[in-house]
PDB file of C-alpha atoms in Angstrom:
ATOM      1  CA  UNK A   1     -25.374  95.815 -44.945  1.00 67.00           C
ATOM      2  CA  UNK A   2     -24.827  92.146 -45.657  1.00 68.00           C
ATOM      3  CA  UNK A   3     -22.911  90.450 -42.635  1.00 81.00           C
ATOM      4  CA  UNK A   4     -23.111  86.951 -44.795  1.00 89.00           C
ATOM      5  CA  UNK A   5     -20.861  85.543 -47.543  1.00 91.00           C
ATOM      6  CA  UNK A   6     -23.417  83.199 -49.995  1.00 88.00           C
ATOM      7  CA  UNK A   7     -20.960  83.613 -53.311  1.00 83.00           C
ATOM      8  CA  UNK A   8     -21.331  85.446 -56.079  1.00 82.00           C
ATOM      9  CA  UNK A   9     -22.543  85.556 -59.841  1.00 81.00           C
ATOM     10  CA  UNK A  10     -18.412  85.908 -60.449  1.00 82.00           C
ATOM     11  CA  UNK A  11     -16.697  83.472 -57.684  1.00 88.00           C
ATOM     12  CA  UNK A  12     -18.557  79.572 -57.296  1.00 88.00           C
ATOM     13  CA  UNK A  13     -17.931  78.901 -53.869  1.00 88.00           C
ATOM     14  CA  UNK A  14     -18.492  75.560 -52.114  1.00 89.00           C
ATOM     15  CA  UNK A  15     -20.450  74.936 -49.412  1.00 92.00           C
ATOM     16  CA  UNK A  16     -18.104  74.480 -46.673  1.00 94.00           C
ATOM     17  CA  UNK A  17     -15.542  77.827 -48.107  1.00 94.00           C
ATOM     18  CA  UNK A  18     -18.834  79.843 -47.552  1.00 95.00           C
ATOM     19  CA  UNK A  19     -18.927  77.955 -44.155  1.00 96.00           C
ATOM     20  CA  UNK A  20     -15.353  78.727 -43.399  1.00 96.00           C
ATOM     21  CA  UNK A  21     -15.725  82.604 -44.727  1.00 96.00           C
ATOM     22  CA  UNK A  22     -19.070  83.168 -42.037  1.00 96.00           C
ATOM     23  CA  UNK A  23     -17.220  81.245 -39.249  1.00 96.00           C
ATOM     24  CA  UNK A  24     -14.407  83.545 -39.444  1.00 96.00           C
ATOM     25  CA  UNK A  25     -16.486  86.919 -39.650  1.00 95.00           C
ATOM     26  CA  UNK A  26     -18.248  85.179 -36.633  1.00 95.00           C
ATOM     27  CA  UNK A  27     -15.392  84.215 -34.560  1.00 94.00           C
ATOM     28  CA  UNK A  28     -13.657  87.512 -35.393  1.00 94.00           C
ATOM     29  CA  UNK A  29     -11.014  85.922 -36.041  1.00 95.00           C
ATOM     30  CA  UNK A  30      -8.723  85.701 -39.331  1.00 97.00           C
ATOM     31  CA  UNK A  31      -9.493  83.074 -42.310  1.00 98.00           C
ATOM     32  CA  UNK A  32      -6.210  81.684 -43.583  1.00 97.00           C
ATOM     33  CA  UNK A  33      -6.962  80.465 -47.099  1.00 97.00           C
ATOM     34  CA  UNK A  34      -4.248  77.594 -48.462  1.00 95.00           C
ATOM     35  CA  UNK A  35      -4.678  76.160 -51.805  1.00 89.00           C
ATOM     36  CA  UNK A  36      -2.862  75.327 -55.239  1.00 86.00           C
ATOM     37  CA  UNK A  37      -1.992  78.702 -56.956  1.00 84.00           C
ATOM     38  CA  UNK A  38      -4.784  80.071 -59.374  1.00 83.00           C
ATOM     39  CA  UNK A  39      -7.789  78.708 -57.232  1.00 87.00           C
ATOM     40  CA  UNK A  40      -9.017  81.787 -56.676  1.00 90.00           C
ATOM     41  CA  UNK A  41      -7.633  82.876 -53.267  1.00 92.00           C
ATOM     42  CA  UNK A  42      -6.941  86.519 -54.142  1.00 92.00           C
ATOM     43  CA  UNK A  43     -10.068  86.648 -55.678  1.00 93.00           C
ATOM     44  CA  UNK A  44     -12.390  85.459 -52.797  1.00 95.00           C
ATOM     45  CA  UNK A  45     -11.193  88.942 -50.702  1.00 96.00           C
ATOM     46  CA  UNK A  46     -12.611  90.574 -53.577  1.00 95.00           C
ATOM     47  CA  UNK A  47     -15.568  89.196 -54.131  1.00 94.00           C
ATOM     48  CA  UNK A  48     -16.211  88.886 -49.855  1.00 95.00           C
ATOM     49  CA  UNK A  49     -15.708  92.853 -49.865  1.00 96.00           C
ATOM     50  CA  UNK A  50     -17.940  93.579 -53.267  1.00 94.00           C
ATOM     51  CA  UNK A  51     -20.369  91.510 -51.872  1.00 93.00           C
ATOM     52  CA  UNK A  52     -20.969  92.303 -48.493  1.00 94.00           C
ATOM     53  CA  UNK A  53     -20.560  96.077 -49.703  1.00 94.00           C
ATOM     54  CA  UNK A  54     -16.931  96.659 -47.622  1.00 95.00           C
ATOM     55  CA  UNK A  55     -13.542  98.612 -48.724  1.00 97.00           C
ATOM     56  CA  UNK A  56     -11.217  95.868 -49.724  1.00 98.00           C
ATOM     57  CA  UNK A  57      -7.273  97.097 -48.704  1.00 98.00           C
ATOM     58  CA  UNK A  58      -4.925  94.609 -49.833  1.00 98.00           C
ATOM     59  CA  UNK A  59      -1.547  94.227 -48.689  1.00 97.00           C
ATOM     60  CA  UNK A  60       0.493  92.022 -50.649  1.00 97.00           C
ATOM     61  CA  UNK A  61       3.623  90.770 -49.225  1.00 97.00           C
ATOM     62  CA  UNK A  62       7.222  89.984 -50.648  1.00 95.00           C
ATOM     63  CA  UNK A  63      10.215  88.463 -49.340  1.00 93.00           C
ATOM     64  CA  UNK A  64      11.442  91.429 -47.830  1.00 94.00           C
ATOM     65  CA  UNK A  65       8.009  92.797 -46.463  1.00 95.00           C
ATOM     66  CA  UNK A  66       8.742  93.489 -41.966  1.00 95.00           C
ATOM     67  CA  UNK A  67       5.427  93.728 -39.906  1.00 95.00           C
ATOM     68  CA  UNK A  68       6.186  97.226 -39.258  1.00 95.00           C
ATOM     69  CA  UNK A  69       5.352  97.976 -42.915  1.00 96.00           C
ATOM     70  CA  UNK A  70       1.469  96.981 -42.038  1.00 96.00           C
ATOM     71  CA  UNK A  71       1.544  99.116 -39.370  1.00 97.00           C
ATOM     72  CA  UNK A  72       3.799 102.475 -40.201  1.00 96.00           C
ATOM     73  CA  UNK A  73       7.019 103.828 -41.113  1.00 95.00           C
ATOM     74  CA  UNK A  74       8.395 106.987 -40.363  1.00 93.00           C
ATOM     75  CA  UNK A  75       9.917 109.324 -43.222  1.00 90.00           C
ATOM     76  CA  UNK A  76      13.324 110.136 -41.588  1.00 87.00           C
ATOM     77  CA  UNK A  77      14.794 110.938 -44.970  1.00 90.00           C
ATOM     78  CA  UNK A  78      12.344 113.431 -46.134  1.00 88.00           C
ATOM     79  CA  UNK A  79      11.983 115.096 -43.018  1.00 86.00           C
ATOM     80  CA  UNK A  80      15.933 115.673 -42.948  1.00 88.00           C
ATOM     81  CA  UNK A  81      15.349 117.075 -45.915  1.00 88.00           C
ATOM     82  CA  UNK A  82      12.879 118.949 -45.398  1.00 81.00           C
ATOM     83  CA  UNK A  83      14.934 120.566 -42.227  1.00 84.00           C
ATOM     84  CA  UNK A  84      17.671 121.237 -44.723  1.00 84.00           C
ATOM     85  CA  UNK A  85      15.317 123.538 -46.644  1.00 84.00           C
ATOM     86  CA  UNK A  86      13.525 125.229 -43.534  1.00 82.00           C
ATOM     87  CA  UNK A  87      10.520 123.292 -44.644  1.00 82.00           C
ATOM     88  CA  UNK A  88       8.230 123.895 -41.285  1.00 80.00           C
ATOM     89  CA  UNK A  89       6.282 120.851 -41.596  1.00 83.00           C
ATOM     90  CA  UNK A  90       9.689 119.476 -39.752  1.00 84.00           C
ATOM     91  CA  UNK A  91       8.112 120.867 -36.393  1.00 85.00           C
ATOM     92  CA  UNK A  92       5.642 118.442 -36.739  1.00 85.00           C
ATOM     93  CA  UNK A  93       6.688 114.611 -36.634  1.00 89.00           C
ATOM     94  CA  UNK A  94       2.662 113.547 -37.493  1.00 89.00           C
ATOM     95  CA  UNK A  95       3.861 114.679 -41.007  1.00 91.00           C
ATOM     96  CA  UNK A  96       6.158 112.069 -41.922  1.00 91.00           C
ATOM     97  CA  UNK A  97       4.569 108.889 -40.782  1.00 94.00           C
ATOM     98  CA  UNK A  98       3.610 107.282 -43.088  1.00 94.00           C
ATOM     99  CA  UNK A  99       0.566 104.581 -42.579  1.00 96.00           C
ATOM    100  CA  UNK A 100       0.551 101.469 -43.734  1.00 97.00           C
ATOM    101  CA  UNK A 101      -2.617  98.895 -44.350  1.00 97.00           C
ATOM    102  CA  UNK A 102      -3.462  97.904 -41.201  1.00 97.00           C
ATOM    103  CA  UNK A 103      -3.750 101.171 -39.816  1.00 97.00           C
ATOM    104  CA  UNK A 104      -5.738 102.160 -42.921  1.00 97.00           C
ATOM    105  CA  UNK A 105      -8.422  99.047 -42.183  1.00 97.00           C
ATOM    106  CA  UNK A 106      -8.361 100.289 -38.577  1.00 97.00           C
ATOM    107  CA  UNK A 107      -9.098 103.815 -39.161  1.00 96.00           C
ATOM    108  CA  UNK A 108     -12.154 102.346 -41.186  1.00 96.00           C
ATOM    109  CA  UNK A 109     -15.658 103.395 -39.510  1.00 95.00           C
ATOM    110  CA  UNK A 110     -17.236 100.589 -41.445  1.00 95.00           C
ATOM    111  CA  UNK A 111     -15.365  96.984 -41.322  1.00 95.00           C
ATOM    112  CA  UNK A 112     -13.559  96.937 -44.567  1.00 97.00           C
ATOM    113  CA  UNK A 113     -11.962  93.249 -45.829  1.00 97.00           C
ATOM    114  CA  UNK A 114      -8.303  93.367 -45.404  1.00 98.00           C
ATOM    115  CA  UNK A 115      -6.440  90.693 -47.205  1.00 98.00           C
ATOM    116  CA  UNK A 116      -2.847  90.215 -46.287  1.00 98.00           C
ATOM    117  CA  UNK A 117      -1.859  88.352 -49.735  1.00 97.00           C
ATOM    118  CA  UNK A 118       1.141  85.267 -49.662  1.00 95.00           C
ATOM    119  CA  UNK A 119       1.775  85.436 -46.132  1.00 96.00           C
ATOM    120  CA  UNK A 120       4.555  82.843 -46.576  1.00 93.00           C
ATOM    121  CA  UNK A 121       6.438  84.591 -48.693  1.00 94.00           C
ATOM    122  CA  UNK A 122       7.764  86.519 -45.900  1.00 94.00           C
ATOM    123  CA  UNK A 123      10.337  85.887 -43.315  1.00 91.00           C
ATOM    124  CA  UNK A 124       9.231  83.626 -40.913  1.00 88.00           C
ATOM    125  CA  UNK A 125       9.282  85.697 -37.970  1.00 91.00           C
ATOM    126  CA  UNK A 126       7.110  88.233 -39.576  1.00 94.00           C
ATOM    127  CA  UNK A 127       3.384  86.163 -38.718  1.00 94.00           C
ATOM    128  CA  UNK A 128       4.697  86.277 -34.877  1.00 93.00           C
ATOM    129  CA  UNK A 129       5.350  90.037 -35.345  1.00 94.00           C
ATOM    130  CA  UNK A 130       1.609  90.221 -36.100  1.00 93.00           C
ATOM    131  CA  UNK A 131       0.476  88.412 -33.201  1.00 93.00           C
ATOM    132  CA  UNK A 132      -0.387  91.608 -31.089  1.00 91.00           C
ATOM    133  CA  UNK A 133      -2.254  93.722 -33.386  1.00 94.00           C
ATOM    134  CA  UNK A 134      -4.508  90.829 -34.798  1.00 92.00           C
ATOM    135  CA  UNK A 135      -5.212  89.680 -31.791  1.00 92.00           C
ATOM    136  CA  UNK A 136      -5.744  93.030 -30.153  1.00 94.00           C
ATOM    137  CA  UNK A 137      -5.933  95.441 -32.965  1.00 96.00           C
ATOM    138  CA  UNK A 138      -4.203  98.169 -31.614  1.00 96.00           C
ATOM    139  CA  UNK A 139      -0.204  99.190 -31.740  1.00 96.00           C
ATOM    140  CA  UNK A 140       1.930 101.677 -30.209  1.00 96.00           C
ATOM    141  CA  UNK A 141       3.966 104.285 -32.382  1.00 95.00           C
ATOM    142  CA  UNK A 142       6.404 105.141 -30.694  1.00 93.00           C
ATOM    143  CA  UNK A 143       7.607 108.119 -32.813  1.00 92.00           C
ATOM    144  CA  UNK A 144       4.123 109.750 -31.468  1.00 92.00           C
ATOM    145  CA  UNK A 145       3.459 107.956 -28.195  1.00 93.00           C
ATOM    146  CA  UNK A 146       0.200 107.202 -29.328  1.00 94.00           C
ATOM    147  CA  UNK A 147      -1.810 103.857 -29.514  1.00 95.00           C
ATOM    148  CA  UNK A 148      -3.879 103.218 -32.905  1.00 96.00           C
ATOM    149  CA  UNK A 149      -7.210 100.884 -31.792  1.00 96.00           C
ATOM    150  CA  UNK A 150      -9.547 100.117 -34.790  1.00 97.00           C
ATOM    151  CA  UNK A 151     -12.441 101.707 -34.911  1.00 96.00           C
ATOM    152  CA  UNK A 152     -14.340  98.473 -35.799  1.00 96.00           C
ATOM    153  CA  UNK A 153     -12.091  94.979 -36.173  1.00 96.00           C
ATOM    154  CA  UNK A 154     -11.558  94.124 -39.936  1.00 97.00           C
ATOM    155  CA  UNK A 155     -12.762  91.383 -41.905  1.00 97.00           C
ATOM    156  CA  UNK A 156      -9.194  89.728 -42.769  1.00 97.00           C
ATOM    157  CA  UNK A 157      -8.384  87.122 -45.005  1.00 98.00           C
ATOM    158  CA  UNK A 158      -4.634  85.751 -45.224  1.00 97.00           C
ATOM    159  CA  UNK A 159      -3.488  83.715 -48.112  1.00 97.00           C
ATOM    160  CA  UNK A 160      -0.605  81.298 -48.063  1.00 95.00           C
ATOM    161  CA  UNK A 161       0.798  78.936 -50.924  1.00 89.00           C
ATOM    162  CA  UNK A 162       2.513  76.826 -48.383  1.00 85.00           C
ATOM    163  CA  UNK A 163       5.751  77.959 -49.080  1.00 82.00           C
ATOM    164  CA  UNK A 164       6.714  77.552 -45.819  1.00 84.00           C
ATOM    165  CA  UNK A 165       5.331  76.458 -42.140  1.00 88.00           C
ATOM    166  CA  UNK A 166       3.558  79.329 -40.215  1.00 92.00           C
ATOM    167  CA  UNK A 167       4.288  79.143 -36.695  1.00 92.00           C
ATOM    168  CA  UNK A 168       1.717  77.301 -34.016  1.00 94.00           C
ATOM    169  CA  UNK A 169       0.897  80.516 -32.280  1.00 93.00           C
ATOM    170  CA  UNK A 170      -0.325  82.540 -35.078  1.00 94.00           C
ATOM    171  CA  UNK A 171      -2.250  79.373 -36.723  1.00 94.00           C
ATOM    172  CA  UNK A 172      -3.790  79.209 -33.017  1.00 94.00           C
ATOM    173  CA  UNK A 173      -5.200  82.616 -33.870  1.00 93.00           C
ATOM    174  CA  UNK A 174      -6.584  81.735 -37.080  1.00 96.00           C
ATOM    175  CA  UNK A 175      -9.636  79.961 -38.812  1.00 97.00           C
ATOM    176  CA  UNK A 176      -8.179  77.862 -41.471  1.00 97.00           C
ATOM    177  CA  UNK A 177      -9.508  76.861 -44.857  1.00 96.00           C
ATOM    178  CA  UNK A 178      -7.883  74.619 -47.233  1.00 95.00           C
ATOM    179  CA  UNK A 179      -9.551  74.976 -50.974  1.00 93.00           C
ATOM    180  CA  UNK A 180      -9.248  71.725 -52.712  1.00 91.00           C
ATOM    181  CA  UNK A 181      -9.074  72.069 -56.236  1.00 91.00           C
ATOM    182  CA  UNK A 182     -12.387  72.151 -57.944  1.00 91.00           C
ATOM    183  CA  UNK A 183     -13.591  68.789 -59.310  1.00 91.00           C
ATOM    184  CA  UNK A 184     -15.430  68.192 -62.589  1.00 93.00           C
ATOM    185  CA  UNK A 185     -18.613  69.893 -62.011  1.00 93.00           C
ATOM    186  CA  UNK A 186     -17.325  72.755 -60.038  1.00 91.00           C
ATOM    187  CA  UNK A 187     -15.290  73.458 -62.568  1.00 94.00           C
ATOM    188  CA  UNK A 188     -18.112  73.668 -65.455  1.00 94.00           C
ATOM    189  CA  UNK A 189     -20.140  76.046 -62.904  1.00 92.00           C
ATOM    190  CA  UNK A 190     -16.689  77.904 -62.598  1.00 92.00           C
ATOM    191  CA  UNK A 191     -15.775  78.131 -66.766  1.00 94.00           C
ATOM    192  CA  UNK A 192     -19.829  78.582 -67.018  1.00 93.00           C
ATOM    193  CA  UNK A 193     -19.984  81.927 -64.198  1.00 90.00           C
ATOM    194  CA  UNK A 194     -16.951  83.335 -66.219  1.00 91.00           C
ATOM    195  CA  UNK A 195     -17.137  82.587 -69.811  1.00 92.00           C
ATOM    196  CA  UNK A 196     -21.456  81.386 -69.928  1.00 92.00           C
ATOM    197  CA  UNK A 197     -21.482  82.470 -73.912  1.00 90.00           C
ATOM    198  CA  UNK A 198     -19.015  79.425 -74.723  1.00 93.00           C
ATOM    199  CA  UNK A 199     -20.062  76.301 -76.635  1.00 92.00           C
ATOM    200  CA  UNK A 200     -20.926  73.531 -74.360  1.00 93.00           C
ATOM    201  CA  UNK A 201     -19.208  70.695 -76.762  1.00 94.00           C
ATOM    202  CA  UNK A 202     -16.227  72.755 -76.977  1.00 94.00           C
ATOM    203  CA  UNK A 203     -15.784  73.328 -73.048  1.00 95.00           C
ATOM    204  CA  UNK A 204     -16.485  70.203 -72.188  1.00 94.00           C
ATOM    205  CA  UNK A 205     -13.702  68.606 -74.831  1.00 93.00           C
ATOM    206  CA  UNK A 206     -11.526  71.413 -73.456  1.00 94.00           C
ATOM    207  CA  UNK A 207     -11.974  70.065 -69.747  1.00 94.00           C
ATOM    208  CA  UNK A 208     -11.503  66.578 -70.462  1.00 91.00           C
ATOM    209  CA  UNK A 209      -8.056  67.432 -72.156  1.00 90.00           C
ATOM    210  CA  UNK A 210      -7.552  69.705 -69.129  1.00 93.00           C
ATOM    211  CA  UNK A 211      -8.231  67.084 -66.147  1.00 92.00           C
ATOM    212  CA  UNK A 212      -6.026  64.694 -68.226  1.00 88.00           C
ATOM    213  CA  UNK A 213      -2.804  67.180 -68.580  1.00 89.00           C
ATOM    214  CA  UNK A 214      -3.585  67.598 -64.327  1.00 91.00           C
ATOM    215  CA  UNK A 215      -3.086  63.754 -64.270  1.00 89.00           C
ATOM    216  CA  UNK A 216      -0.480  63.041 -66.215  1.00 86.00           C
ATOM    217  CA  UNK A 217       2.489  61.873 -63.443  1.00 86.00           C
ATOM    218  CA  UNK A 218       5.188  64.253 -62.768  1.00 88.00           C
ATOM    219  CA  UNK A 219       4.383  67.539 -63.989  1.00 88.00           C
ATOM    220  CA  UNK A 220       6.699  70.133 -62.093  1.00 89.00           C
ATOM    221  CA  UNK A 221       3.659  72.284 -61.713  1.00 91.00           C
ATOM    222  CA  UNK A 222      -0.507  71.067 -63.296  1.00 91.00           C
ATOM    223  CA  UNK A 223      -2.452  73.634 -64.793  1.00 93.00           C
ATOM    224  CA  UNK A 224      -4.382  75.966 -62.242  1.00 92.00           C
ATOM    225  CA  UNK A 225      -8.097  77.255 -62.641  1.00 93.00           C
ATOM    226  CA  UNK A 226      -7.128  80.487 -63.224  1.00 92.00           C
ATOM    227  CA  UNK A 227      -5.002  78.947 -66.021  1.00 94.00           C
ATOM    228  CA  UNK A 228      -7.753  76.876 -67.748  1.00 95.00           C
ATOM    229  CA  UNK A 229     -10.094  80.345 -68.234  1.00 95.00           C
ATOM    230  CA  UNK A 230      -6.691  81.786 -69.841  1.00 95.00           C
ATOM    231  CA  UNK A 231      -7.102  78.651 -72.676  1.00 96.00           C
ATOM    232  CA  UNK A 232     -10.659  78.758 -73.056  1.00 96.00           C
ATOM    233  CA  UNK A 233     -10.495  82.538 -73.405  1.00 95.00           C
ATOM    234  CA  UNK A 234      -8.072  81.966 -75.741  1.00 96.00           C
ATOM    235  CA  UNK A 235      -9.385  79.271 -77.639  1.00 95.00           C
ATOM    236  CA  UNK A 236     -12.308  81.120 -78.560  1.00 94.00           C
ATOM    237  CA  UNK A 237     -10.838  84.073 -79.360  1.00 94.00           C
ATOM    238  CA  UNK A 238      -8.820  82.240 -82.206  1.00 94.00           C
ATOM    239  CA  UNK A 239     -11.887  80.324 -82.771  1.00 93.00           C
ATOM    240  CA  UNK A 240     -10.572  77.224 -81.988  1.00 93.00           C
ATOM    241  CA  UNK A 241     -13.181  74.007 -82.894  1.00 92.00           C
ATOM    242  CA  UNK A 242     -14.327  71.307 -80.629  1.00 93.00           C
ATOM    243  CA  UNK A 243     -13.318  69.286 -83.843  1.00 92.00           C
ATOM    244  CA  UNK A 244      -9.682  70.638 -83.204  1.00 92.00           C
ATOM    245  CA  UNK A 245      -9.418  69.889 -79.573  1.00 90.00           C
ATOM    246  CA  UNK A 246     -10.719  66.538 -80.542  1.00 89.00           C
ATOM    247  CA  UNK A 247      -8.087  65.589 -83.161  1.00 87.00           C
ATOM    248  CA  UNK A 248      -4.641  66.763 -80.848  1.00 83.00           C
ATOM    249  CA  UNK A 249      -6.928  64.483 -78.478  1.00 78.00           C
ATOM    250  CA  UNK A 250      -6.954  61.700 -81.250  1.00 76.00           C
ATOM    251  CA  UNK A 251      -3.473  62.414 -82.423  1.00 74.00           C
ATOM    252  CA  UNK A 252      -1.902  62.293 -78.976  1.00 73.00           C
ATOM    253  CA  UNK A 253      -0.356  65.920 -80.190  1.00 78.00           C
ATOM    254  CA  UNK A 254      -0.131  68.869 -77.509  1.00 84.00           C
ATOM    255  CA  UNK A 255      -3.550  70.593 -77.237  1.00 89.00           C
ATOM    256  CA  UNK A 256      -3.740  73.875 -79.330  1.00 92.00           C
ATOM    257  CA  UNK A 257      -2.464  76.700 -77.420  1.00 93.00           C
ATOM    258  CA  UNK A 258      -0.963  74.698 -74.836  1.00 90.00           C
ATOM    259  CA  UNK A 259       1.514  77.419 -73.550  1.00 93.00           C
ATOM    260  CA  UNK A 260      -1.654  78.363 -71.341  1.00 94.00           C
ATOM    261  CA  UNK A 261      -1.332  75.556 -69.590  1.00 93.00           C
ATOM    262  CA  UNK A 262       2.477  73.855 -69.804  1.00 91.00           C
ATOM    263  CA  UNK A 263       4.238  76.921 -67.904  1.00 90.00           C
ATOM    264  CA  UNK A 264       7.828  75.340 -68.406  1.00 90.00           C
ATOM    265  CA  UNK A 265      10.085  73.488 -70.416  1.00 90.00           C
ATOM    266  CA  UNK A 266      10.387  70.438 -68.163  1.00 90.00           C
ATOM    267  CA  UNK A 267       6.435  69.995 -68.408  1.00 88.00           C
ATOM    268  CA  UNK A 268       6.493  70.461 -72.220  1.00 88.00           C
ATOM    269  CA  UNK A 269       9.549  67.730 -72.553  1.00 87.00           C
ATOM    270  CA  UNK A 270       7.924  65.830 -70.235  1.00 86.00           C
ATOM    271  CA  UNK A 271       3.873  65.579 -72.412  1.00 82.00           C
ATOM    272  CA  UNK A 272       6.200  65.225 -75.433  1.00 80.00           C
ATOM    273  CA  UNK A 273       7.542  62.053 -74.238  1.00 82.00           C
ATOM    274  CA  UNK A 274       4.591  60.824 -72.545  1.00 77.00           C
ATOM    275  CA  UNK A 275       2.971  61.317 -75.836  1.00 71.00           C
ATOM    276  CA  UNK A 276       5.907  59.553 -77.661  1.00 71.00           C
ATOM    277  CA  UNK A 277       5.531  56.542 -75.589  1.00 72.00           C
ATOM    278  CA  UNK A 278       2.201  55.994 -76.184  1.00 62.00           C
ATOM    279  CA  UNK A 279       2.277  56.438 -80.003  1.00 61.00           C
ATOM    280  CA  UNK A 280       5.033  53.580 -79.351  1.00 60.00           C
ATOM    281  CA  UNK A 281       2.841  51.166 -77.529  1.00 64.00           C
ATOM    282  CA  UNK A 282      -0.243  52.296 -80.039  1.00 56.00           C
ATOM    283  CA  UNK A 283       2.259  51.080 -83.340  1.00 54.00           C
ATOM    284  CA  UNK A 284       3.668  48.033 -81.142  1.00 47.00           C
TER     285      UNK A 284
END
């Protein structure tokens, strides 16, 4: 079994992500991934567990996600129910716990890749509630009086948008990566992995328009990788020409399609006017 991350046919990754993915699986110690949305975060857990042949458990987490949902919860409701009905599963309190990820990627006999998804999204007490069982994977349930140890320590990646600070200790405990966003040529190895059947003329138009909507100054929020495959796929399913892309170039018009890319009215007010002003200082 592969104990290496070198990329894959489906994810282009740099040189020093690959570094940062091995150092971590060395270390045994967690990669915390921070990048723009729609660089491919999510998607390196995948392709680290399909390529290295592990089960990938994912546990994504919301604003109202506790620690104690990665670890267990315990079914009080159904087994007062189940009491109600003389239900004898009652006499047995294994039967309403209820396990949650992390015990699932401890009870693994092979190290699967857990990725604990928008870790900042969470209250910010909940990475310090974690502290313990990454560091020594093991808790204590308390309905049982048992201890849960993993079998083998997890490969984990945690992903963060930078919504908010995580806490000293728990970045202590981590190896951190930050993924910059892909420049030019990554970019045509990343559009040429996902989409290689595209014409060359007409991705390279559609990256030139792309890089220059990720320039313009003050957009609330620039197009993201994952949002640039959306448009291509898009353009060529409506067979959209490199002569087209060219001419809304030429025209100073929004690019076709550009909903793709322009995710909110401010940023669509805001290319409109940028585009007015220059059609000014072009007729000046």
């Amino acid at each position: 079994m592969k104990q290496r991350f070198t990329g894959s046919s489906q994810y282009v990754a740099t040189d020093d992500l690959m570094l940062a993915v091995n150092a971590s699986i060395t270390l045994e110690r967690p990669l915390l991934i921070k990048g723009e949305p729609g660089t491919g975060k999510t998607m390196l857990a995948e392709e680290i567990a399909r390529e290295l042949g592990r089960e990938l458990i994912v546990w994504p987490i919301k604003s109202t996600t506790k620690a104690q949902h990665g670890l267990y919860e315990y079914d009080a409701v159904s087994r007062l129910r189940d009491s109600q009905l003389g239900d004898a599963r009652v006499n047995e309190i294994r039967n309403y716990i209820v396990k949650g990820k992390l015990w699932q990627a401890f009870e693994a006999d092979t190290a699967p890749v857990l990725l604990i998804d928008e870790i900042d999204k969470a209250d910010i007490e909940f990475p310090n509630d974690l502290l313990r069982e990454l560091d020594q994977m093991e808790f204590f349930v308390h309905e049982t009086q048992e201890f849960v140890r993993a079998r083998v320590r997890p490969i984990i990646l945690i992903t963060s948008n930078n919504e908010k600070e995580l806490p000293d200790a728990f970045l202590r405990r981590c190896f951190f990566h930050y993924i910059r966003f892909p420049e030019r040529d990554t970019m045509q190895a990343i559009v040429d992995a996902h989409y290689p059947g595209l014409a060359p003329q007409l991705v390279s138009e559609a990256l030139e328009l792309f890089f220059g909507i990720r320039e313009l100054p003050g957009l609330k929020k620039k197009p993201s990788t994952s949002e640039l495959l959306d448009w291509l796929r898009l353009l060529d399913a409506e067979a959209v020409s490199t002569e087209q892309l060219r001419q809304s170039q030429a025209a100073q018009a929004l690019p076709p399609l550009a909903g793709a890319l322009l995710k909110n009215e401010q940023d669509t007010q805001l290319f409109g006017r940028l585009l007015q002003m220059a059609r000014l200082r072009r007729g000046a």
